[in-house]
mmCIF file of C-alpha atoms in Angstrom:
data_model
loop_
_atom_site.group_PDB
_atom_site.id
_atom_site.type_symbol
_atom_site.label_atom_id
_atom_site.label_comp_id
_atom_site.label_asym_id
_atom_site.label_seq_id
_atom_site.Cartn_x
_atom_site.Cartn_y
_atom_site.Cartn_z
ATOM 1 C CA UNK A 14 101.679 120.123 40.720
ATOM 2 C CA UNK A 15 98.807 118.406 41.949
ATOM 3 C CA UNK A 16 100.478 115.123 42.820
ATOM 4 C CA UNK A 17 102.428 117.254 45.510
ATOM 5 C CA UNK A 18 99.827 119.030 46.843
ATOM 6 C CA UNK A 19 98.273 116.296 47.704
ATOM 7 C CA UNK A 20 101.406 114.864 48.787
ATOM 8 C CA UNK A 21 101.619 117.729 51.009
ATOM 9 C CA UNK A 22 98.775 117.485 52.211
ATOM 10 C CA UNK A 23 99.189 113.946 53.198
ATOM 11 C CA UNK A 24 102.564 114.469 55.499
ATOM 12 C CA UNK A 25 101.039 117.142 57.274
ATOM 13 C CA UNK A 26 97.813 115.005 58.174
ATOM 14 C CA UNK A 27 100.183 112.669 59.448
ATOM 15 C CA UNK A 28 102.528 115.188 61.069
ATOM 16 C CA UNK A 29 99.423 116.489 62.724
ATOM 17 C CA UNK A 30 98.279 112.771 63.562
ATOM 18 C CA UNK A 31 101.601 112.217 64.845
ATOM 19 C CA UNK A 32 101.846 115.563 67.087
ATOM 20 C CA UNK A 33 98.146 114.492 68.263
ATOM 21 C CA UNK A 34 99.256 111.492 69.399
ATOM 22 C CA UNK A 35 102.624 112.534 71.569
ATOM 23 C CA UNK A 36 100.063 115.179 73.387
ATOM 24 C CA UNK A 37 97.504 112.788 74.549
ATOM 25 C CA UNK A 38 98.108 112.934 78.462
ATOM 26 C CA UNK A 39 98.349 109.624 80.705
ATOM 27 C CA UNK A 40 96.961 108.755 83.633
ATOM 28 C CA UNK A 41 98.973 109.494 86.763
ATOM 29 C CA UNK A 42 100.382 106.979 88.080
ATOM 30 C CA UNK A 43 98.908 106.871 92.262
ATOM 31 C CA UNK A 44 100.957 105.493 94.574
ATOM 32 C CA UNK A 45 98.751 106.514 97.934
ATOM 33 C CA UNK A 46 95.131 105.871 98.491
ATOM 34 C CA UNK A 47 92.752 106.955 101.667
ATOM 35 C CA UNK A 48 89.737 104.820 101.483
ATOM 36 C CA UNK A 49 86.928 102.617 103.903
ATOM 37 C CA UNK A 50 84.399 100.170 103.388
ATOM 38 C CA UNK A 51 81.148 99.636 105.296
ATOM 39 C CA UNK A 52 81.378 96.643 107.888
ATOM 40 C CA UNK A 53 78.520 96.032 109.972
ATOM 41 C CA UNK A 54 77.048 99.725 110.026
ATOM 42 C CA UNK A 55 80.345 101.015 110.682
ATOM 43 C CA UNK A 56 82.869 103.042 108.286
ATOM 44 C CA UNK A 57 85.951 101.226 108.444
ATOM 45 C CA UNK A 58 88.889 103.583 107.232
ATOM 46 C CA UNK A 59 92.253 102.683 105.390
ATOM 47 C CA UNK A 60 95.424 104.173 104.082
ATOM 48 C CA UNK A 61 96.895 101.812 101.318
ATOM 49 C CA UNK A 62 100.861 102.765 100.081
ATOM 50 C CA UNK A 63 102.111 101.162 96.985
ATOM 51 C CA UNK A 64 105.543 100.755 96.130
ATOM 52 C CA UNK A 65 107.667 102.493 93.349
ATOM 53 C CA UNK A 66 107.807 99.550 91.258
ATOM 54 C CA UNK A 67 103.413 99.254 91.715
ATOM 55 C CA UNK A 68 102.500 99.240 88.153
ATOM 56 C CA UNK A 69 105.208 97.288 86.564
ATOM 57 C CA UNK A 70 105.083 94.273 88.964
ATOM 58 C CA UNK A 71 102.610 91.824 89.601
ATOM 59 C CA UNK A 72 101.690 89.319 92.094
ATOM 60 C CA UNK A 73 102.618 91.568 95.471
ATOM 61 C CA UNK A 74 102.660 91.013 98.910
ATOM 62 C CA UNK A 75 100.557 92.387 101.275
ATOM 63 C CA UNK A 76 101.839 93.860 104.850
ATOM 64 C CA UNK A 77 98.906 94.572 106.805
ATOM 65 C CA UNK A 78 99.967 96.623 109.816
ATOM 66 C CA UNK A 79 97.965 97.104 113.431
ATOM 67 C CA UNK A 80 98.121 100.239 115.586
ATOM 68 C CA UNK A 81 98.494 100.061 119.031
ATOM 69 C CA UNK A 82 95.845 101.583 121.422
ATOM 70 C CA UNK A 83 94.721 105.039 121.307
ATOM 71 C CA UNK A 84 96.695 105.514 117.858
ATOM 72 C CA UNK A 85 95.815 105.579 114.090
ATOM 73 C CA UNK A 86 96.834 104.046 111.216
ATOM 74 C CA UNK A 87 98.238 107.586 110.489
ATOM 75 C CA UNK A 88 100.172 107.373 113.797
ATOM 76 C CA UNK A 89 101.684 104.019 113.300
ATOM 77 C CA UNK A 90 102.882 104.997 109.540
ATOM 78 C CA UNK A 91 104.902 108.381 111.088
ATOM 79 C CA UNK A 92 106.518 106.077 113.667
ATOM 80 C CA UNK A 93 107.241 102.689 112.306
ATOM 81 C CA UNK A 94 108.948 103.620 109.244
ATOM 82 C CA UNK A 95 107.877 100.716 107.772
ATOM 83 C CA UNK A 96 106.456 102.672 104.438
ATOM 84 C CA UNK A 97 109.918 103.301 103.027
ATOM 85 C CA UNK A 98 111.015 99.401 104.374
ATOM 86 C CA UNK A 99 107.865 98.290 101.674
ATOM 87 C CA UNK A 100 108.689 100.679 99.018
ATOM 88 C CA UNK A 101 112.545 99.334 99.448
ATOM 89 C CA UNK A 102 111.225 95.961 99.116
ATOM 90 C CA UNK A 103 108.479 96.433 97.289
ATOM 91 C CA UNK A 104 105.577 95.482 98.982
ATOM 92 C CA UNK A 105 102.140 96.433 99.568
ATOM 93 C CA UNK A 106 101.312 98.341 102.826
ATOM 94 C CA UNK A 107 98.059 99.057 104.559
ATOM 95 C CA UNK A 108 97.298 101.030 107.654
ATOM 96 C CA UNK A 109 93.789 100.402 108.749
ATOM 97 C CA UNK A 110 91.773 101.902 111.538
ATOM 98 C CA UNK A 111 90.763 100.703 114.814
ATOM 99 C CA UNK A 112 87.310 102.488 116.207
ATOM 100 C CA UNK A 113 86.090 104.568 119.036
ATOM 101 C CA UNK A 114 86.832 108.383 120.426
ATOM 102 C CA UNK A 115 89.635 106.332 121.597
ATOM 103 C CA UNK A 116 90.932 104.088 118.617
ATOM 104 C CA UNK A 117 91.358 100.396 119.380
ATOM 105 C CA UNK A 118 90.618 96.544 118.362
ATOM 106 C CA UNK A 119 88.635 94.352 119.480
ATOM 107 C CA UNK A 120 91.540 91.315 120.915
ATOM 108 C CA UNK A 121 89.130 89.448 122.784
ATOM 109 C CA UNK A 122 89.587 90.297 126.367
ATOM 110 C CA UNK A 123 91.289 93.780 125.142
ATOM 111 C CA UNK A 124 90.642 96.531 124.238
ATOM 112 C CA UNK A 125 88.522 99.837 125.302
ATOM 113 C CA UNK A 126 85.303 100.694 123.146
ATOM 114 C CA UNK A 127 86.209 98.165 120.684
ATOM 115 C CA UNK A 128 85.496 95.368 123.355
ATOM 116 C CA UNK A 129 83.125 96.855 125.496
ATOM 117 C CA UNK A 130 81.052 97.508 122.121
ATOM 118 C CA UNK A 131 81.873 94.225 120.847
ATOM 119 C CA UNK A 132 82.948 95.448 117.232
ATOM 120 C CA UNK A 133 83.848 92.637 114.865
ATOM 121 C CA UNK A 134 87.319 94.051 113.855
ATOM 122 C CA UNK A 135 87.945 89.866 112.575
ATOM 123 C CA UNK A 136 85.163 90.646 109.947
ATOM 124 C CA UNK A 137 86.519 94.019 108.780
ATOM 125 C CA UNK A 138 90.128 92.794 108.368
ATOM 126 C CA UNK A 139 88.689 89.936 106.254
ATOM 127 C CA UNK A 140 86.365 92.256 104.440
ATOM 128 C CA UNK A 141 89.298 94.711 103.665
ATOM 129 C CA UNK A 142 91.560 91.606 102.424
ATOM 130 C CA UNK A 143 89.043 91.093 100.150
ATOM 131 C CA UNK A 144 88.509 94.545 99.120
ATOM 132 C CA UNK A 145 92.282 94.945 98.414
ATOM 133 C CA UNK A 146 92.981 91.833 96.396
ATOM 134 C CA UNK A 147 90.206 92.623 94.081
ATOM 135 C CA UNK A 148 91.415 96.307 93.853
ATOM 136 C CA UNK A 149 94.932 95.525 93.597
ATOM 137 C CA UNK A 150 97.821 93.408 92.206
ATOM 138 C CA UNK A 151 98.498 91.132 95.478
ATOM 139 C CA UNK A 152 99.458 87.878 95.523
ATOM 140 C CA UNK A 153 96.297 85.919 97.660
ATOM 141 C CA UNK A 154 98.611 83.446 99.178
ATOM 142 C CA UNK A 155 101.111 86.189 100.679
ATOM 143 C CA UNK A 156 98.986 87.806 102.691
ATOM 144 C CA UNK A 157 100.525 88.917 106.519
ATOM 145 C CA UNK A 158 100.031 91.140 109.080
ATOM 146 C CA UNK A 159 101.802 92.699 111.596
ATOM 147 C CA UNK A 160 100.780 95.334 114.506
ATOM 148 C CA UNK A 161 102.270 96.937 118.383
ATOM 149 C CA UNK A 162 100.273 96.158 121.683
ATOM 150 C CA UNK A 163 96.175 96.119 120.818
ATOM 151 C CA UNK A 164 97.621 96.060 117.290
ATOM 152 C CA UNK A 165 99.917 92.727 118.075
ATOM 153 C CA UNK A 166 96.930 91.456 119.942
ATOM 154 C CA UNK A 167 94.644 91.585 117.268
ATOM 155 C CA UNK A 168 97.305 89.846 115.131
ATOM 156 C CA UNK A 169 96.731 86.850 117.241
ATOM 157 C CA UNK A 170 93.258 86.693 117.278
ATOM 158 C CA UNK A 171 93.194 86.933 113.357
ATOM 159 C CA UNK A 172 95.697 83.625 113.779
ATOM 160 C CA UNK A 173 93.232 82.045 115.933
ATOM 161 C CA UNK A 174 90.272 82.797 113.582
ATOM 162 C CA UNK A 175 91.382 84.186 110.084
ATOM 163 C CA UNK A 176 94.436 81.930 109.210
ATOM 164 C CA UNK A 177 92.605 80.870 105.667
ATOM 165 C CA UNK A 178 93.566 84.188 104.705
ATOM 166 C CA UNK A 179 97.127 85.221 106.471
ATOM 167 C CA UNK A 180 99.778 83.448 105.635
ATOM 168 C CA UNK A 181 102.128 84.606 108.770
ATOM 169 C CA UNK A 182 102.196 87.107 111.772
ATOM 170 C CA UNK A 183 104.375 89.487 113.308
ATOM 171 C CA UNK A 184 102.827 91.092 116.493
ATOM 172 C CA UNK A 185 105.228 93.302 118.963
ATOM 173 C CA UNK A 186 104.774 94.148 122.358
ATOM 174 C CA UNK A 187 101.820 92.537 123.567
ATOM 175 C CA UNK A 188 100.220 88.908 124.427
ATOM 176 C CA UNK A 189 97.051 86.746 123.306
ATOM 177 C CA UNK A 190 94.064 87.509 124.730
ATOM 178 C CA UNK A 191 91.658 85.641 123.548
ATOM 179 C CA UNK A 192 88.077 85.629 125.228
ATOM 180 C CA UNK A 193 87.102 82.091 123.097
ATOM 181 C CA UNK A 194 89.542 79.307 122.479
ATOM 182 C CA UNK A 195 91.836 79.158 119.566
ATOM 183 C CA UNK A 196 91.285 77.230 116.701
ATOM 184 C CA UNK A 197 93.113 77.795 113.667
ATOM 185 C CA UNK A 198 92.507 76.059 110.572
ATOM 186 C CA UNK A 199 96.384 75.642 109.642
ATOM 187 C CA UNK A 200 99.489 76.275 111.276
ATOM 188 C CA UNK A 201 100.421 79.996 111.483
ATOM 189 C CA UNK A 202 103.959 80.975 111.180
ATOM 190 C CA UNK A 203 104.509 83.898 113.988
ATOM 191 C CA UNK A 204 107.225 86.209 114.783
ATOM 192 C CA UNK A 205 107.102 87.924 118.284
ATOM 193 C CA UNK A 206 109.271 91.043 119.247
ATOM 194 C CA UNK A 207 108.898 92.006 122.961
ATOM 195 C CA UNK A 208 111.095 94.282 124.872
ATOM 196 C CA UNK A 209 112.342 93.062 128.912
ATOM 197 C CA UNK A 210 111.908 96.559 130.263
ATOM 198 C CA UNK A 211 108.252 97.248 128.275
ATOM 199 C CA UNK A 212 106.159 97.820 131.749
ATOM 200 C CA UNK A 213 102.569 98.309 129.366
ATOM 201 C CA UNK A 214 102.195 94.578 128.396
ATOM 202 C CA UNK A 215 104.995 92.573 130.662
ATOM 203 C CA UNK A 216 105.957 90.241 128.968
ATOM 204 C CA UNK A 217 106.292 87.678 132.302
ATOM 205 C CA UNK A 218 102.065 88.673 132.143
ATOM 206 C CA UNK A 219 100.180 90.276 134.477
ATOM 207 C CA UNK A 220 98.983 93.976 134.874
ATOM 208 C CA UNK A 221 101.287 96.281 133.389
ATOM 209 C CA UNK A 222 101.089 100.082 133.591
ATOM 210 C CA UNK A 223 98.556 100.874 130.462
ATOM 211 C CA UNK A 224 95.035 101.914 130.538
ATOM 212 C CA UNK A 225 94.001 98.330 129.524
ATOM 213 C CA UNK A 226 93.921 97.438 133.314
ATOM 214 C CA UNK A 227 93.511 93.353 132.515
ATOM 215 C CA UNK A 228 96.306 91.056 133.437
ATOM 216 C CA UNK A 229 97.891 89.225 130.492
ATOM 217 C CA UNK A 230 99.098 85.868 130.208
ATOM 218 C CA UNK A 231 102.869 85.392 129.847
ATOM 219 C CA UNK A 232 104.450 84.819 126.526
ATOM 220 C CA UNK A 233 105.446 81.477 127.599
ATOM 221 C CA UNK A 234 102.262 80.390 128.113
ATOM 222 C CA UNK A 235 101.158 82.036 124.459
ATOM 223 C CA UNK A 236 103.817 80.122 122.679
ATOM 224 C CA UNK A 237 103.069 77.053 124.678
ATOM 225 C CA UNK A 238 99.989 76.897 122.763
ATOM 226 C CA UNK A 239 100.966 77.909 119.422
ATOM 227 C CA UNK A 240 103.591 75.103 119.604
ATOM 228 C CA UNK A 241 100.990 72.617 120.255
ATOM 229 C CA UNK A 242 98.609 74.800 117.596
ATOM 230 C CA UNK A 243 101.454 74.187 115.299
ATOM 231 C CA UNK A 244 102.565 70.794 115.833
ATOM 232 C CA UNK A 245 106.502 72.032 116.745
ATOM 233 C CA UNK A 246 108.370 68.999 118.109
ATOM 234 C CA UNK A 247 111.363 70.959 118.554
ATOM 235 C CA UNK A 248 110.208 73.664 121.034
ATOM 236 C CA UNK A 249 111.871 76.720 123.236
ATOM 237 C CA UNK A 250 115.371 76.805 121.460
ATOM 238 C CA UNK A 251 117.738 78.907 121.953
ATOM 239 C CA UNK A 252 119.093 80.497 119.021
ATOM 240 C CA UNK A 253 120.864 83.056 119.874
ATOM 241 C CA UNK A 254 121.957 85.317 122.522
ATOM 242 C CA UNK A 255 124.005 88.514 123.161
ATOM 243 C CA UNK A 256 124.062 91.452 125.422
ATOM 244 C CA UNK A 257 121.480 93.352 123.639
ATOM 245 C CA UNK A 258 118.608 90.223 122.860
ATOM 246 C CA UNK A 259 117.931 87.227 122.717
ATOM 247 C CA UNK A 260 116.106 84.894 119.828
ATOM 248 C CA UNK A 261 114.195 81.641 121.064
ATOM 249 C CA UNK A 262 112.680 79.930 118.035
ATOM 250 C CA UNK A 263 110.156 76.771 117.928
ATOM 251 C CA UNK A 264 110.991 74.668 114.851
ATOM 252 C CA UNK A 265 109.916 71.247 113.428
ATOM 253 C CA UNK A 266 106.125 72.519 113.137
ATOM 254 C CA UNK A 267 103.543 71.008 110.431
ATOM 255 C CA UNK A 268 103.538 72.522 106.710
ATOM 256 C CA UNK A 269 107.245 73.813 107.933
ATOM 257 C CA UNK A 270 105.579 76.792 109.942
ATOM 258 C CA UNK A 271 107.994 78.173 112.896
ATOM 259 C CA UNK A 272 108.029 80.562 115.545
ATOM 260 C CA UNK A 273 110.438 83.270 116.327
ATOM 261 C CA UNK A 274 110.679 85.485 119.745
ATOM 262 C CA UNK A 275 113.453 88.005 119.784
ATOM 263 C CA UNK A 276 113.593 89.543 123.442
ATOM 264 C CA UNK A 277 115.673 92.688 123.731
ATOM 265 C CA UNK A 278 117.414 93.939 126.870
ATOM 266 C CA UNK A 279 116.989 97.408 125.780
ATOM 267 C CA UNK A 280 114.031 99.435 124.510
ATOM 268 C CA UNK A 281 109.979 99.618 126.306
ATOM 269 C CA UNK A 282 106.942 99.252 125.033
ATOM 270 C CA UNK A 283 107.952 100.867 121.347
ATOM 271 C CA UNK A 284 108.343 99.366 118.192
ATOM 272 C CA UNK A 285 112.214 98.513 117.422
ATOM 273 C CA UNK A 286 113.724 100.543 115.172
ATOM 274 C CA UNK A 287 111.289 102.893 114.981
ATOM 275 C CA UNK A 288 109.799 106.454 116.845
ATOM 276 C CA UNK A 289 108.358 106.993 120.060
ATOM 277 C CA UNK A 290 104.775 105.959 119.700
ATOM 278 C CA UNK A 291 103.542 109.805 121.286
ATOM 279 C CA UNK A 292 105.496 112.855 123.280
ATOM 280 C CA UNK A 293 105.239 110.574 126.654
ATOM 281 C CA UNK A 294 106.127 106.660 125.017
ATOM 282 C CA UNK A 295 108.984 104.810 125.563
ATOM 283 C CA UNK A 296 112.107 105.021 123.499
ATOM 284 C CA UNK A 297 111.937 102.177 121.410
ATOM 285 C CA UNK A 298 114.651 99.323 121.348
ATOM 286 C CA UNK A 299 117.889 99.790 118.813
ATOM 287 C CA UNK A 300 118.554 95.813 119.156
ATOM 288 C CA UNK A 301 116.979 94.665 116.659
ATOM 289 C CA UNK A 302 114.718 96.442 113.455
ATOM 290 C CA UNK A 303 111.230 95.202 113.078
ATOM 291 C CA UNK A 304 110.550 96.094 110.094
ATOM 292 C CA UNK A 305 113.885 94.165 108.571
ATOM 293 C CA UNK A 306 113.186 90.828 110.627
ATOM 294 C CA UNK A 307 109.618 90.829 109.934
ATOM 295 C CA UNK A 308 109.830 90.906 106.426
ATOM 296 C CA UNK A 309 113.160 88.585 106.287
ATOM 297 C CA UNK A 310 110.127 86.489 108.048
ATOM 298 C CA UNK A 311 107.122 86.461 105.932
ATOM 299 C CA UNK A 312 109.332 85.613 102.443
ATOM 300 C CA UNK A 313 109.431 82.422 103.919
ATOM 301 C CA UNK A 314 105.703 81.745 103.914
ATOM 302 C CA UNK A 315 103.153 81.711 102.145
ATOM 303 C CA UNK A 316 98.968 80.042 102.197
ATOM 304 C CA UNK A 317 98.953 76.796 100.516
#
């Protein structure tokens, strides 16, 4: 009799145990994160998505993606659709934060407060790649970023200056305007989307119809230097061409870098595939999807 008491006893410790044990309750897994880091006095804010697959994976890529002027990393998110494109794909996304009343980056010769006030935005986009590959599961040597008008702007100037750190670009409707030369330390791969009827950034340069009031070079001029920047000795080919775009690409470069320029007949100054921008933007070009070709682009590089 005693020999199954205790015998009793003994299952329901472990029944308990057991029962214990299946009740514990896990962690959540998070999938979106608002944060900011200090840069330079400043609060620097971020939104960071992760995909579905987040906490299985390993190794990610990084998408780092540019508002234009006078929007948010909010605003670019609702209208780029390029969140479900990265949890699709399964990339990392992150929508920083330009500064000012007004938001915008600091290009060089563009843009608003972020100029005039001479705000390092090449510092905080270095100090937030940091930040996020110690925080998260990213791959160091696929690192890219991407961004629309002050946005694509920026883009450039972090080729010219940060290109130890991003392994390719993909800026849309805008030019370089840098206010010091460029000097990368490696050959950056870049993909350029532009639209023939956007009338904010021409992209023949000059003064388009934004509040930037500065003329721009033209893009021929910006690839003109890239393709010297990147060694191409097969420049300004035409790739293909059709009622709706065209694609000019720049091949033979050093460390097999390339650039691409799709040029679309329809569309303004919008990001293709995506929203309007705001109530008054353009409608933006059905051509071609950003979000597709840019990614299509930056699986093909990566930092030594």
């Amino acid at each position: 009799m005693k020999n199954q008491i205790t015998c009793c006893l003994a299952g329901l410790l472990l029944l308990l145990a057991a029962c214990k044990k299946d009740d514990t309750p896990t962690t959540p897994k998070v999938y979106r994160f608002n944060s900011s880091i200090q840069v330079d006095g400043l609060t620097r804010t971020y939104t960071v998505n992760l995909p579905p697959n987040y906490y299985e994976a390993s190794n990610l890529s990084l998408v780092i993606a540019l508002h234009g002027g006078g929007g948010s990393g909010a605003q670019f998110e609702s209208t780029n659709n390029l969140t479900p494109k990265a949890n699709a794909s399964g990339f990392i996304v992150v929508y920083p934060d330009g500064t000012g009343v007004i938001n915008t980056w600091n290009a060089g010769r563009c843009c608003g407060s972020a100029m005039n006030n001479k705000v390092d935005d090449v510092k905080f986009i270095s100090q937030l790649i940091d930040k996020l590959l110690a925080d998260y599961k990213i791959n160091p040597k696929k690192v890219y970023v991407t961004g629309h008008s002050n946005g694509g702007m920026l883009c450039y100037r972090l080729a010219c200056e940060l290109s130890n750190k991003i392994a390719a670009i993909a800026p849309n409707g805008c030019s370089m305007v840098m206010s010091t030369p460029c000097n990368p330390a490696r050959p950056v791969p870049i993909l350029h989307m532009h639209s023939k009827l956007d009338q904010h950034v021409p992209y023949q340069g000059g003064v388009g119809n934004g509040v930037t009031g500065i003329s721009v070079p033209p893009l021929d001029s910006v690839f003109t230097v890239w393709s010297g920047k990147n060694g191409c000795t097969n420049p300004n080919q035409l790739s293909f061409s059709n009622s709706s775009y065209s694609l000019t690409k720049w091949l033979s470069c050093s460390n097999n870098s390339s650039i691409h320029f799709y040029l679309t007949n329809d569309g303004g100054h919008g990001w293709p595939g995506g929203l309007p921008g705001g109530p008054s933007s353009d409608i933006p070009s059905t051509a071609i999807n950003a979000n597709d070709l840019l990614w299509d682009f930056f699986q093909q590089y990566q930092l030594p």
